[in-house]
Structure formats: C-alpha cells, structure tokens
C-alpha cells in the first residue's frame, strides 16, 4: 500500500498503523499541503516513520497548494507544527528527491510491470487530493498499477470544514472532482471513508495515558507517540479522541467492521455554502431515481456508511502498541492488502 498524507495528528495515527500491521506492506508515502504546509508535513511524516522503525520507506514532498484556491491550513486542530507540538527531534532520514507525484508514478509503474495481480497497490489518500489528481491526469498509465483507491474525505451527511464540506475536499474540491472522474475513466475502484464513520472509533484520555505508559515501559517510541497523539486531541477538544484517518487504514485489514454501500458520487464545485460537498446519490434503490434520474454521476463509489467504532479503535490500539499494551485486544492475522 501507499499513503498520501498531510501529517497531521490523525495521519500520524494512520502511518503508525500502516507501519506496524503485519498484513500491510507500506512501500511509499507522498506528502501534500493540507493540515499544515507541505514542508511541515514532510518533517512530521519522517518523524513518525523513524519512531516506527520504518526509515526505509521513501517519503516525498508533493504539492504545496491546491489546484485553484489558496491553502487553508488547520493548525487550530493539529497544533502549530501540524503534529501535536511534541517538539520531537527531526528524523535523520532525508526525503526522497523525487516530487511526490513522481514517486507515486514510479511505484505504480513498477507494480504494473510485474504483471502479478498480487503486486497491485492500494492507494490511500488521507489528505486533500491534489497529488492524486495531478498523478492520474499527468500519468494515467500509472493506474495500471492500482488495485483501488481508499480515500479519507467527504461525507454523505454533514461536513466539518463547512456545514457541507469535509476538510480534505473543502481544501481542494477540483482535485477531488478530478480524482473521481479519472477513476471512472481509468477503471479504478474507489472506496470513500468519510465523516459518516470518521469520528466513531475513539479512545479516552485514560486509554491514551495507558498507551504512553506501555510504550515508555519498553522503550517503544511508536507506542509512546501513538498515546501522545491521542492525548493531545483529548486535551485540545476536551473529549475522547477519534483515531481519524487511521480508520481508513484499519478498514483495509478489517473491512467487515464497516458497512459499505455503492452510490454514485459527485463533488460540488459551485454553490455559495455547498462548495466542496460530496453529493452521495442515495436514490439507488428508490423509485425516485427511475422517475427523475437527472444529475446521476458516472462514478460509483463504495461509501462507508456504518462502522463498529469500538472494534476499529481496539484493533488500532492493539497494533500500534505492538502487543506491549496488554489491555488492548485485537486481531492481527489479517490478509495482506
Ligand atoms: C480530515 O481533515 C484533516 O484535518 C484530517 O487529517 C482528516 O484527513 C478530516 O476532515
Ligand atoms: Ca489527513
């Protein structure tokens, strides 16, 4: 699998899970401006992978800004440095010299070249879709190396950045529209892990403290980091914390913990207060669609509309603590993705 991130507290939670789950093979990470400016994103991503002992994974800097609009970062959510203001030292690893889009192209073309369907890549964008739009339009031949795209973004119901729009789509609506169009054009299956499920897997401040303690007890920096990230969010928002983007990665190894439904999806690019909304067309099984089939999107997406939040949170906790945290239970004998 390959991640595209704007690390980002919850992107960091996703990176830790992807780096640690035995059924996942993380082969590359591309970075994009979103929660924080792209240079902060690169630094944060390298710190997380170093803590997880995965300094071998290439990390490349991608697009600094959305296709059309100016960037609108989310420091109020993720901290001044974009990742919980932990002030951990930088990783000794350097970023890959390629542009993020070129790293993605090379990884996908390599996967396509082997001709082995088991080598096809699951691409998991957890950020504004700028890099992925640029990739699919500039190098459409790279789609031959894709098994599917599983993206965090959008919502069938309400948004968060605005009442209509989820942050990743809000930040670069044109990119999201391009990705849906290109996926249909190129025959790439798309799965949407959006706000309808995003906030359901949560951990409490007490659980965060247990994870930090378990990590420190055995010198496991990845587990310590996981606990500190959850703790940051609990304190910033005064509630239990969602594992956020990490749920999209958990869904790769435990799809049965979610309810998926196929619906045509469009991205609203106009509107005054609806720009960036993902319009999930749920007329599918209703007579309304036969009577009035106007505006039907050609892109059918598998949308996550239900989730067993506690089970997803448990599996994340069990995996990122690498078994050091004996209170957490989970299943880790899943098939590779
Ligand atoms: C998304 O926006 C970002 O703040 C998070 O990292 C996540 O990808 C949620 O709307
Ligand atoms: Ca993100």
JSON list of N, CA and C in Angstrom, two decimals, residues 148-175:
[
{"chain": "A", "resi": 148, "resn": "UNK", "atom": "N", "xyz": [-6.92, -0.28, -6.14]},
{"chain": "A", "resi": 148, "resn": "UNK", "atom": "CA", "xyz": [-8.05, 0.55, -5.74]},
{"chain": "A", "resi": 148, "resn": "UNK", "atom": "C", "xyz": [-7.53, 1.79, -5.03]},
{"chain": "A", "resi": 149, "resn": "UNK", "atom": "N", "xyz": [-8.44, 2.76, -4.88]},
{"chain": "A", "resi": 149, "resn": "UNK", "atom": "CA", "xyz": [-8.16, 3.95, -4.07]},
{"chain": "A", "resi": 149, "resn": "UNK", "atom": "C", "xyz": [-9.13, 3.92, -2.90]},
{"chain": "A", "resi": 150, "resn": "UNK", "atom": "N", "xyz": [-8.59, 4.04, -1.68]},
{"chain": "A", "resi": 150, "resn": "UNK", "atom": "CA", "xyz": [-9.43, 4.12, -0.47]},
{"chain": "A", "resi": 150, "resn": "UNK", "atom": "C", "xyz": [-9.11, 5.48, 0.15]},
{"chain": "A", "resi": 151, "resn": "UNK", "atom": "N", "xyz": [-10.00, 6.45, -0.02]},
{"chain": "A", "resi": 151, "resn": "UNK", "atom": "CA", "xyz": [-9.62, 7.80, 0.46]},
{"chain": "A", "resi": 151, "resn": "UNK", "atom": "C", "xyz": [-10.43, 8.22, 1.67]},
{"chain": "A", "resi": 152, "resn": "UNK", "atom": "N", "xyz": [-9.75, 8.98, 2.56]},
{"chain": "A", "resi": 152, "resn": "UNK", "atom": "CA", "xyz": [-10.49, 9.64, 3.63]},
{"chain": "A", "resi": 152, "resn": "UNK", "atom": "C", "xyz": [-10.92, 11.00, 3.10]},
{"chain": "A", "resi": 153, "resn": "UNK", "atom": "N", "xyz": [-12.21, 11.21, 3.09]},
{"chain": "A", "resi": 153, "resn": "UNK", "atom": "CA", "xyz": [-12.71, 12.50, 2.63]},
{"chain": "A", "resi": 153, "resn": "UNK", "atom": "C", "xyz": [-14.19, 12.42, 2.38]},
{"chain": "A", "resi": 154, "resn": "UNK", "atom": "N", "xyz": [-14.81, 13.60, 2.35]},
{"chain": "A", "resi": 154, "resn": "UNK", "atom": "CA", "xyz": [-16.22, 13.68, 2.00]},
{"chain": "A", "resi": 154, "resn": "UNK", "atom": "C", "xyz": [-17.14, 13.24, 3.12]},
{"chain": "A", "resi": 155, "resn": "UNK", "atom": "N", "xyz": [-18.43, 13.32, 2.81]},
{"chain": "A", "resi": 155, "resn": "UNK", "atom": "CA", "xyz": [-19.47, 12.94, 3.76]},
{"chain": "A", "resi": 155, "resn": "UNK", "atom": "C", "xyz": [-20.77, 12.79, 2.99]},
{"chain": "A", "resi": 156, "resn": "UNK", "atom": "N", "xyz": [-21.53, 11.77, 3.34]},
{"chain": "A", "resi": 156, "resn": "UNK", "atom": "CA", "xyz": [-22.89, 11.68, 2.78]},
{"chain": "A", "resi": 156, "resn": "UNK", "atom": "C", "xyz": [-23.79, 12.65, 3.54]},
{"chain": "A", "resi": 157, "resn": "UNK", "atom": "N", "xyz": [-23.52, 12.81, 4.82]},
{"chain": "A", "resi": 157, "resn": "UNK", "atom": "CA", "xyz": [-24.34, 13.72, 5.64]},
{"chain": "A", "resi": 157, "resn": "UNK", "atom": "C", "xyz": [-23.60, 15.05, 5.77]},
{"chain": "A", "resi": 158, "resn": "UNK", "atom": "N", "xyz": [-23.29, 15.48, 6.98]},
{"chain": "A", "resi": 158, "resn": "UNK", "atom": "CA", "xyz": [-22.76, 16.84, 7.09]},
{"chain": "A", "resi": 158, "resn": "UNK", "atom": "C", "xyz": [-21.24, 16.94, 7.04]},
{"chain": "A", "resi": 159, "resn": "UNK", "atom": "N", "xyz": [-20.76, 18.14, 6.71]},
{"chain": "A", "resi": 159, "resn": "UNK", "atom": "CA", "xyz": [-19.32, 18.40, 6.64]},
{"chain": "A", "resi": 159, "resn": "UNK", "atom": "C", "xyz": [-18.76, 18.80, 7.99]},
{"chain": "A", "resi": 160, "resn": "UNK", "atom": "N", "xyz": [-17.43, 19.15, 7.97]},
{"chain": "A", "resi": 160, "resn": "UNK", "atom": "CA", "xyz": [-16.81, 19.70, 9.18]},
{"chain": "A", "resi": 160, "resn": "UNK", "atom": "C", "xyz": [-16.16, 21.06, 8.89]},
{"chain": "A", "resi": 161, "resn": "UNK", "atom": "N", "xyz": [-15.46, 21.19, 7.76]},
{"chain": "A", "resi": 161, "resn": "UNK", "atom": "CA", "xyz": [-14.84, 22.48, 7.44]},
{"chain": "A", "resi": 161, "resn": "UNK", "atom": "C", "xyz": [-15.93, 23.53, 7.22]},
{"chain": "A", "resi": 162, "resn": "UNK", "atom": "N", "xyz": [-16.99, 23.12, 6.53]},
{"chain": "A", "resi": 162, "resn": "UNK", "atom": "CA", "xyz": [-18.23, 23.90, 6.47]},
{"chain": "A", "resi": 162, "resn": "UNK", "atom": "C", "xyz": [-19.36, 22.92, 6.75]},
{"chain": "A", "resi": 163, "resn": "UNK", "atom": "N", "xyz": [-20.57, 23.45, 6.85]},
{"chain": "A", "resi": 163, "resn": "UNK", "atom": "CA", "xyz": [-21.70, 22.56, 7.11]},
{"chain": "A", "resi": 163, "resn": "UNK", "atom": "C", "xyz": [-21.85, 21.53, 5.98]},
{"chain": "A", "resi": 164, "resn": "UNK", "atom": "N", "xyz": [-21.35, 21.89, 4.79]},
{"chain": "A", "resi": 164, "resn": "UNK", "atom": "CA", "xyz": [-21.47, 21.00, 3.63]},
{"chain": "A", "resi": 164, "resn": "UNK", "atom": "C", "xyz": [-20.23, 20.17, 3.37]},
{"chain": "A", "resi": 165, "resn": "UNK", "atom": "N", "xyz": [-19.05, 20.75, 3.59]},
{"chain": "A", "resi": 165, "resn": "UNK", "atom": "CA", "xyz": [-17.82, 20.15, 3.05]},
{"chain": "A", "resi": 165, "resn": "UNK", "atom": "C", "xyz": [-16.91, 19.60, 4.14]},
{"chain": "A", "resi": 166, "resn": "UNK", "atom": "N", "xyz": [-16.42, 18.40, 3.88]},
{"chain": "A", "resi": 166, "resn": "UNK", "atom": "CA", "xyz": [-15.37, 17.79, 4.72]},
{"chain": "A", "resi": 166, "resn": "UNK", "atom": "C", "xyz": [-14.04, 18.45, 4.37]},
{"chain": "A", "resi": 167, "resn": "UNK", "atom": "N", "xyz": [-13.10, 18.55, 5.33]},
{"chain": "A", "resi": 167, "resn": "UNK", "atom": "CA", "xyz": [-11.88, 19.35, 5.16]},
{"chain": "A", "resi": 167, "resn": "UNK", "atom": "C", "xyz": [-11.07, 18.98, 3.91]},
{"chain": "A", "resi": 168, "resn": "UNK", "atom": "N", "xyz": [-10.81, 17.70, 3.69]},
{"chain": "A", "resi": 168, "resn": "UNK", "atom": "CA", "xyz": [-9.91, 17.34, 2.57]},
{"chain": "A", "resi": 168, "resn": "UNK", "atom": "C", "xyz": [-10.51, 17.75, 1.22]},
{"chain": "A", "resi": 169, "resn": "UNK", "atom": "N", "xyz": [-11.82, 17.62, 1.09]},
{"chain": "A", "resi": 169, "resn": "UNK", "atom": "CA", "xyz": [-12.47, 18.00, -0.17]},
{"chain": "A", "resi": 169, "resn": "UNK", "atom": "C", "xyz": [-12.62, 19.52, -0.23]},
{"chain": "A", "resi": 170, "resn": "UNK", "atom": "N", "xyz": [-12.94, 20.14, 0.90]},
{"chain": "A", "resi": 170, "resn": "UNK", "atom": "CA", "xyz": [-13.02, 21.60, 1.02]},
{"chain": "A", "resi": 170, "resn": "UNK", "atom": "C", "xyz": [-11.71, 22.25, 0.58]},
{"chain": "A", "resi": 171, "resn": "UNK", "atom": "N", "xyz": [-10.59, 21.64, 0.98]},
{"chain": "A", "resi": 171, "resn": "UNK", "atom": "CA", "xyz": [-9.28, 22.25, 0.72]},
{"chain": "A", "resi": 171, "resn": "UNK", "atom": "C", "xyz": [-8.94, 22.25, -0.76]},
{"chain": "A", "resi": 172, "resn": "UNK", "atom": "N", "xyz": [-9.37, 21.21, -1.48]},
{"chain": "A", "resi": 172, "resn": "UNK", "atom": "CA", "xyz": [-9.10, 21.16, -2.92]},
{"chain": "A", "resi": 172, "resn": "UNK", "atom": "C", "xyz": [-10.24, 20.44, -3.65]},
{"chain": "A", "resi": 173, "resn": "UNK", "atom": "N", "xyz": [-11.38, 21.13, -3.80]},
{"chain": "A", "resi": 173, "resn": "UNK", "atom": "CA", "xyz": [-12.54, 20.47, -4.43]},
{"chain": "A", "resi": 173, "resn": "UNK", "atom": "C", "xyz": [-12.27, 20.04, -5.86]},
{"chain": "A", "resi": 174, "resn": "UNK", "atom": "N", "xyz": [-11.53, 20.87, -6.62]},
{"chain": "A", "resi": 174, "resn": "UNK", "atom": "CA", "xyz": [-11.26, 20.50, -8.02]},
{"chain": "A", "resi": 174, "resn": "UNK", "atom": "C", "xyz": [-10.48, 19.19, -8.08]},
{"chain": "A", "resi": 175, "resn": "UNK", "atom": "N", "xyz": [-9.52, 19.03, -7.16]},
{"chain": "A", "resi": 175, "resn": "UNK", "atom": "CA", "xyz": [-8.74, 17.79, -7.17]},
{"chain": "A", "resi": 175, "resn": "UNK", "atom": "C", "xyz": [-9.63, 16.59, -6.89]}
]
